Tab-separated table of C-alpha atoms in Angstrom:
chain	number	residue	atom	x	y	z
A	1	UNK	CA	76.791	75.246	42.713
A	2	UNK	CA	78.305	78.681	42.056
A	3	UNK	CA	78.670	78.848	38.272
A	4	UNK	CA	78.829	81.665	35.741
A	5	UNK	CA	75.082	81.256	35.214
A	6	UNK	CA	74.560	81.764	38.957
A	7	UNK	CA	76.180	85.214	38.785
A	8	UNK	CA	74.471	86.193	35.550
A	9	UNK	CA	71.100	85.302	37.069
A	10	UNK	CA	71.880	87.299	40.220
A	11	UNK	CA	72.535	90.411	38.160
A	12	UNK	CA	69.495	89.768	35.957
A	13	UNK	CA	67.259	89.482	38.998
A	14	UNK	CA	68.827	92.480	40.748
A	15	UNK	CA	70.008	90.295	43.651
A	16	UNK	CA	73.227	92.250	44.116
A	17	UNK	CA	73.315	92.875	47.860
A	18	UNK	CA	77.085	92.686	47.608
A	19	UNK	CA	77.145	95.963	45.628
A	20	UNK	CA	77.868	99.226	47.435
A	21	UNK	CA	77.210	102.625	45.893
A	22	UNK	CA	79.981	104.312	47.867
A	23	UNK	CA	83.738	103.855	47.586
A	24	UNK	CA	84.985	101.206	50.004
A	25	UNK	CA	86.600	102.885	53.045
A	26	UNK	CA	89.242	100.150	53.296
A	27	UNK	CA	90.390	101.137	49.800
A	28	UNK	CA	90.834	104.812	50.552
A	29	UNK	CA	92.518	104.112	53.881
A	30	UNK	CA	94.865	101.273	52.980
A	31	UNK	CA	95.609	101.452	49.251
A	32	UNK	CA	99.399	100.983	48.965
A	33	UNK	CA	101.726	103.636	47.584
A	34	UNK	CA	101.710	102.834	43.893
A	35	UNK	CA	103.106	105.201	41.268
A	36	UNK	CA	100.633	107.180	39.183
A	37	UNK	CA	100.124	105.584	35.802
A	38	UNK	CA	100.550	102.076	37.213
A	39	UNK	CA	98.361	99.323	35.775
A	40	UNK	CA	95.788	98.171	38.352
A	41	UNK	CA	93.724	94.990	38.000
A	42	UNK	CA	90.285	94.666	39.668
A	43	UNK	CA	88.926	91.098	39.314
A	44	UNK	CA	85.146	90.543	39.442
A	45	UNK	CA	84.633	94.288	39.639
A	46	UNK	CA	80.863	94.475	39.182
A	47	UNK	CA	79.829	98.120	38.823
A	48	UNK	CA	81.870	99.261	41.793
A	49	UNK	CA	82.580	102.942	42.414
A	50	UNK	CA	86.035	101.773	43.506
A	51	UNK	CA	86.983	101.640	39.808
A	52	UNK	CA	86.353	105.366	39.452
A	53	UNK	CA	88.282	106.168	42.632
A	54	UNK	CA	91.331	104.284	41.348
A	55	UNK	CA	91.131	105.904	37.910
A	56	UNK	CA	90.835	109.345	39.499
A	57	UNK	CA	94.062	108.685	41.409
A	58	UNK	CA	95.788	108.493	38.036
A	59	UNK	CA	96.002	104.718	37.643
A	60	UNK	CA	95.402	102.753	34.447
A	61	UNK	CA	92.498	100.613	35.688
A	62	UNK	CA	91.291	97.307	34.241
A	63	UNK	CA	88.230	95.700	35.787
A	64	UNK	CA	87.125	92.209	34.769
A	65	UNK	CA	83.432	91.370	35.048
A	66	UNK	CA	81.281	88.486	33.827
A	67	UNK	CA	77.920	90.268	33.702
A	68	UNK	CA	77.157	92.487	30.685
A	69	UNK	CA	74.410	94.109	32.754
A	70	UNK	CA	76.932	95.180	35.407
A	71	UNK	CA	79.155	96.700	32.721
A	72	UNK	CA	76.335	98.671	31.080
A	73	UNK	CA	75.086	99.891	34.462
A	74	UNK	CA	78.565	101.030	35.498
A	75	UNK	CA	79.043	103.227	32.455
A	76	UNK	CA	75.444	104.445	32.519
A	77	UNK	CA	75.356	105.250	36.245
A	78	UNK	CA	78.556	107.279	35.903
A	79	UNK	CA	77.633	109.035	32.624
A	80	UNK	CA	80.707	107.646	30.905
A	81	UNK	CA	80.946	107.135	27.166
A	82	UNK	CA	82.996	104.215	25.932
A	83	UNK	CA	83.886	102.087	22.949
A	84	UNK	CA	83.772	98.298	22.742
A	85	UNK	CA	86.074	95.838	21.007
A	86	UNK	CA	85.648	92.064	20.797
A	87	UNK	CA	88.871	90.174	21.533
A	88	UNK	CA	88.385	86.416	21.424
A	89	UNK	CA	85.859	85.411	24.098
A	90	UNK	CA	86.129	88.807	25.794
A	91	UNK	CA	84.686	92.263	25.178
A	92	UNK	CA	86.884	95.250	26.033
A	93	UNK	CA	84.928	98.368	27.064
A	94	UNK	CA	87.248	101.391	27.137
A	95	UNK	CA	86.094	104.674	28.711
A	96	UNK	CA	86.682	107.721	26.525
A	97	UNK	CA	87.735	110.229	29.160
A	98	UNK	CA	89.306	108.104	31.882
A	99	UNK	CA	92.168	105.584	32.029
A	100	UNK	CA	89.618	102.873	32.751
A	101	UNK	CA	88.285	99.841	30.940
A	102	UNK	CA	86.152	96.852	31.859
A	103	UNK	CA	86.851	93.485	30.300
A	104	UNK	CA	83.561	91.586	29.997
A	105	UNK	CA	83.822	87.817	30.274
A	106	UNK	CA	85.057	84.922	32.387
A	107	UNK	CA	88.003	86.008	34.541
A	108	UNK	CA	89.780	82.744	33.819
A	109	UNK	CA	89.728	83.610	30.097
A	110	UNK	CA	91.530	86.887	30.817
A	111	UNK	CA	95.234	86.350	30.152
A	112	UNK	CA	96.843	89.785	30.075
A	113	UNK	CA	99.956	90.201	32.217
A	114	UNK	CA	102.154	92.975	33.552
A	115	UNK	CA	99.856	94.554	36.140
A	116	UNK	CA	101.565	96.576	38.866
A	117	UNK	CA	98.839	96.171	41.484
A	118	UNK	CA	95.592	94.327	42.213
A	119	UNK	CA	92.539	95.325	44.234
A	120	UNK	CA	90.270	92.468	45.323
A	121	UNK	CA	87.201	93.446	47.299
A	122	UNK	CA	84.780	90.818	46.061
A	123	UNK	CA	86.605	88.170	44.023
A	124	UNK	CA	88.286	85.787	46.457
A	125	UNK	CA	85.198	85.664	48.694
A	126	UNK	CA	83.097	84.843	45.601
A	127	UNK	CA	85.168	81.732	44.897
A	128	UNK	CA	84.037	78.407	46.401
A	129	UNK	CA	86.800	76.672	48.323
A	130	UNK	CA	87.688	74.316	45.464
A	131	UNK	CA	88.375	77.236	43.077
A	132	UNK	CA	90.335	79.584	45.367
A	133	UNK	CA	93.767	78.181	44.661
A	134	UNK	CA	93.110	78.392	40.909
A	135	UNK	CA	91.894	81.968	41.345
A	136	UNK	CA	94.961	83.072	43.302
A	137	UNK	CA	97.386	81.395	40.903
A	138	UNK	CA	95.619	82.914	37.896
A	139	UNK	CA	95.763	86.353	39.515
A	140	UNK	CA	99.440	86.029	40.424
A	141	UNK	CA	100.167	85.215	36.783
A	142	UNK	CA	98.586	88.520	35.746
A	143	UNK	CA	100.868	90.519	38.057
A	144	UNK	CA	104.424	91.672	37.691
A	145	UNK	CA	107.001	90.416	40.170
A	146	UNK	CA	106.811	92.602	43.253
A	147	UNK	CA	103.291	93.856	42.496
A	148	UNK	CA	101.107	95.262	45.269
A	149	UNK	CA	97.813	93.752	46.429
A	150	UNK	CA	94.943	95.040	48.534
A	151	UNK	CA	92.583	92.204	49.505
A	152	UNK	CA	89.353	92.247	51.520
A	153	UNK	CA	88.029	88.991	52.978
A	154	UNK	CA	85.226	87.731	55.206
A	155	UNK	CA	85.337	85.019	57.830
A	156	UNK	CA	82.363	83.811	59.839
A	157	UNK	CA	80.933	80.832	61.656
A	158	UNK	CA	77.537	79.212	61.196
A	159	UNK	CA	75.900	78.042	58.006
A	160	UNK	CA	75.801	80.015	54.798
A	161	UNK	CA	75.503	78.590	51.332
A	162	UNK	CA	77.486	81.593	50.103
A	163	UNK	CA	78.673	83.627	48.385
A	164	UNK	CA	80.274	85.592	49.900
A	165	UNK	CA	82.180	82.667	51.346
A	166	UNK	CA	84.118	82.555	54.587
A	167	UNK	CA	87.872	82.568	53.954
A	168	UNK	CA	89.934	81.938	57.071
A	169	UNK	CA	93.196	83.738	57.807
A	170	UNK	CA	95.327	80.614	57.436
A	171	UNK	CA	94.008	80.062	53.925
A	172	UNK	CA	94.724	83.655	52.901
A	173	UNK	CA	98.310	83.347	54.105
A	174	UNK	CA	98.825	79.919	52.568
A	175	UNK	CA	97.550	80.952	49.128
A	176	UNK	CA	99.045	84.451	48.879
A	177	UNK	CA	102.348	83.743	50.587
A	178	UNK	CA	104.651	85.157	53.202
A	179	UNK	CA	104.453	88.796	52.094
A	180	UNK	CA	100.768	89.274	52.871
A	181	UNK	CA	99.884	91.113	56.075
A	182	UNK	CA	96.561	91.707	57.803
A	183	UNK	CA	96.165	95.433	58.407
A	184	UNK	CA	92.782	95.641	60.119
A	185	UNK	CA	89.530	93.833	60.760
A	186	UNK	CA	86.118	94.524	62.208
A	187	UNK	CA	83.219	92.372	63.348
A	188	UNK	CA	80.230	93.264	61.182
A	189	UNK	CA	77.872	91.725	63.738
A	190	UNK	CA	78.580	94.757	65.899
A	191	UNK	CA	78.221	97.275	63.069
A	192	UNK	CA	75.538	96.155	60.632
A	193	UNK	CA	72.110	94.767	61.517
A	194	UNK	CA	71.958	92.838	58.232
A	195	UNK	CA	74.361	90.281	59.710
A	196	UNK	CA	72.642	89.897	63.080
A	197	UNK	CA	69.826	87.547	62.134
A	198	UNK	CA	71.870	84.381	61.718
A	199	UNK	CA	73.134	82.342	64.648
A	200	UNK	CA	76.759	83.420	64.519
A	201	UNK	CA	79.330	84.483	67.062
A	202	UNK	CA	81.371	86.516	64.560
A	203	UNK	CA	81.259	87.863	61.007
A	204	UNK	CA	84.629	89.479	60.454
A	205	UNK	CA	85.753	91.583	57.531
A	206	UNK	CA	89.512	91.905	57.158
A	207	UNK	CA	91.831	93.924	54.953
A	208	UNK	CA	95.166	92.516	53.775
A	209	UNK	CA	98.011	93.987	51.815
A	210	UNK	CA	101.103	92.979	49.935
A	211	UNK	CA	103.330	95.978	49.282
A	212	UNK	CA	105.490	95.709	46.155
A	213	UNK	CA	108.950	94.410	46.947
């Protein structure tokens, strides 16, 4: 069962193989044209360097992350000072010198709206199948009409208890709607030896985008 405690324990134990120190190349290649100053939402952000990249492009970045350890490590690793405010069940950590904040708490408790764009590298694939529709609907409610989305998914065959979970193309299109387009994909079995041990015929990472209407 993938619960909040599951993720908190993963961070506590340092079992964060999903984390990457570098900025995701899909982000830098395929981020949509969004006006500087736009509000960008990053669900389940961890301590990703992608947050810094977005802030340095001039966006007003809000990451949402369950693990307090991930939040502290993000600010510490990047030598950022910040201030913290408790708002209901959530803690808001605002960087002093960047248009960047991390909201600490359960993503489903986060109810701010009006975001112009969303970047999802690790959130949808972290959701078990029974929670994906709720996740997508909750995210859509955070976004303005016509907002942009950059989404990265995985699909694979064979057994894996997950996460990350396999999310098939049909499900992405059904949940996100007619405006989503697949831009690129690559089979990680051919690129990364970490995925070659299991008995699989494919392990595909795909990048999707909705460009604001």
